[in-house]
Amino acid sequence: MFDQMKAVLKARAVQNELKKTEIDAASREDLVKVTVTGELKLKEINLADAIVDINRKAELERLIQTTVAEALARAQQIAAEKTREAMKDMGVNIPGL
């Protein structure tokens, strides 16, 4: 019973840490910057003045899409690492995790 309680507390600690974690990603030349949380929520998008031009709309859309995807991929990686650490600390060994 104590081990289960410890596991729940550790899981909550990881969740709280992920809530506070911010992951940044930027496109080439920092034209688009994106911040997501460790919970995989989009927090902020910043566009350089040079990119906001109607003639560059398709490029802007592509940059936003790829930059958000990169930020989310990083957030997933961090979440997975923290989950593995928590599981290891609890003595849980799940193959593939």
Short mmCIF file of C-alpha atoms in Angstrom, two decimals:
data_model
loop_
_atom_site.label_atom_id
_atom_site.label_comp_id
_atom_site.label_asym_id
_atom_site.label_seq_id
_atom_site.Cartn_x
_atom_site.Cartn_y
_atom_site.Cartn_z
CA MET A 1 0.00 0.00 0.00
CA PHE A 2 2.81 2.40 0.88
CA ASP A 3 4.51 1.78 -2.47
CA GLN A 4 1.31 2.61 -4.33
CA MET A 5 0.92 5.84 -2.40
CA LYS A 6 4.52 6.71 -3.13
CA ALA A 7 3.94 6.01 -6.84
CA VAL A 8 0.87 8.26 -6.90
CA LEU A 9 2.76 11.07 -5.19
CA LYS A 10 5.65 10.71 -7.62
CA ALA A 11 3.27 10.75 -10.59
CA ARG A 12 1.62 13.93 -9.28
CA ALA A 13 5.03 15.52 -8.81
CA VAL A 14 5.93 14.71 -12.41
CA GLN A 15 2.62 16.16 -13.62
CA ASN A 16 3.21 19.35 -11.65
CA GLU A 17 6.73 19.62 -13.02
CA LEU A 18 5.44 19.18 -16.57
CA LYS A 19 2.87 21.94 -16.00
CA LYS A 20 5.73 24.31 -15.17
CA THR A 21 7.98 23.13 -18.01
CA GLU A 22 8.16 25.27 -21.14
CA ILE A 23 9.73 24.09 -24.37
CA ASP A 24 10.82 26.56 -27.02
CA ALA A 25 11.38 25.96 -30.70
CA ALA A 26 12.35 28.36 -33.47
CA SER A 27 12.42 28.23 -37.24
CA ARG A 28 15.42 29.10 -39.30
CA GLU A 29 16.53 32.68 -38.73
CA ASP A 30 14.12 32.84 -35.75
CA LEU A 31 11.30 34.03 -38.00
CA VAL A 32 8.80 31.95 -36.01
CA LYS A 33 9.17 31.07 -32.33
CA VAL A 34 6.82 28.73 -30.49
CA THR A 35 6.50 27.82 -26.82
CA VAL A 36 4.57 24.78 -25.57
CA THR A 37 4.13 23.38 -22.09
CA GLY A 38 5.18 19.98 -20.86
CA GLU A 39 1.49 19.13 -21.07
CA LEU A 40 1.71 19.62 -24.85
CA LYS A 41 -0.32 22.84 -24.81
CA LEU A 42 0.59 25.66 -27.15
CA LYS A 43 1.48 28.66 -25.01
CA GLU A 44 2.84 31.25 -27.39
CA ILE A 45 3.69 31.98 -31.03
CA ASN A 46 5.95 34.89 -31.95
CA LEU A 47 6.37 36.07 -35.53
CA ALA A 48 9.24 38.26 -36.68
CA ASP A 49 8.09 41.44 -38.40
CA ALA A 50 9.97 40.38 -41.54
CA ILE A 51 7.76 37.32 -42.01
CA VAL A 52 4.37 39.03 -41.75
CA ASP A 53 3.84 39.82 -45.41
CA ILE A 54 0.85 38.71 -47.44
CA ASN A 55 3.16 37.63 -50.24
CA ARG A 56 4.83 35.20 -47.84
CA LYS A 57 1.63 33.71 -46.39
CA ALA A 58 2.33 30.14 -47.55
CA GLU A 59 5.84 30.29 -46.09
CA LEU A 60 4.47 31.62 -42.81
CA GLU A 61 1.92 28.83 -42.57
CA ARG A 62 4.56 26.19 -43.30
CA LEU A 63 6.98 27.67 -40.75
CA ILE A 64 4.32 27.77 -38.04
CA GLN A 65 3.29 24.18 -38.73
CA THR A 66 6.82 22.78 -38.66
CA THR A 67 7.88 24.86 -35.66
CA VAL A 68 4.84 23.82 -33.60
CA ALA A 69 5.46 20.19 -34.56
CA GLU A 70 9.07 20.49 -33.37
CA ALA A 71 8.05 22.06 -30.07
CA LEU A 72 5.45 19.35 -29.44
CA ALA A 73 7.93 16.60 -30.32
CA ARG A 74 10.39 18.06 -27.80
CA ALA A 75 7.65 18.28 -25.17
CA GLN A 76 6.71 14.63 -25.78
CA GLN A 77 10.35 13.61 -25.44
CA ILE A 78 10.72 15.47 -22.14
CA ALA A 79 7.47 13.99 -20.82
CA ALA A 80 8.63 10.49 -21.76
CA GLU A 81 12.01 11.01 -20.09
CA LYS A 82 10.40 12.26 -16.88
CA THR A 83 7.95 9.37 -16.90
CA ARG A 84 10.78 6.85 -17.36
CA GLU A 85 12.71 8.47 -14.48
CA ALA A 86 9.67 8.36 -12.22
CA MET A 87 8.96 4.74 -13.07
CA LYS A 88 12.60 3.81 -12.49
CA ASP A 89 12.58 5.58 -9.11
CA MET A 90 9.50 3.56 -8.17
CA GLY A 91 11.13 0.30 -9.24
CA VAL A 92 8.65 -0.25 -12.07
CA ASN A 93 10.14 -1.92 -15.13
CA ILE A 94 7.89 -1.87 -18.19
CA PRO A 95 9.56 -3.11 -21.38
CA GLY A 96 9.65 -0.45 -24.08
CA LEU A 97 9.11 2.43 -21.67
#
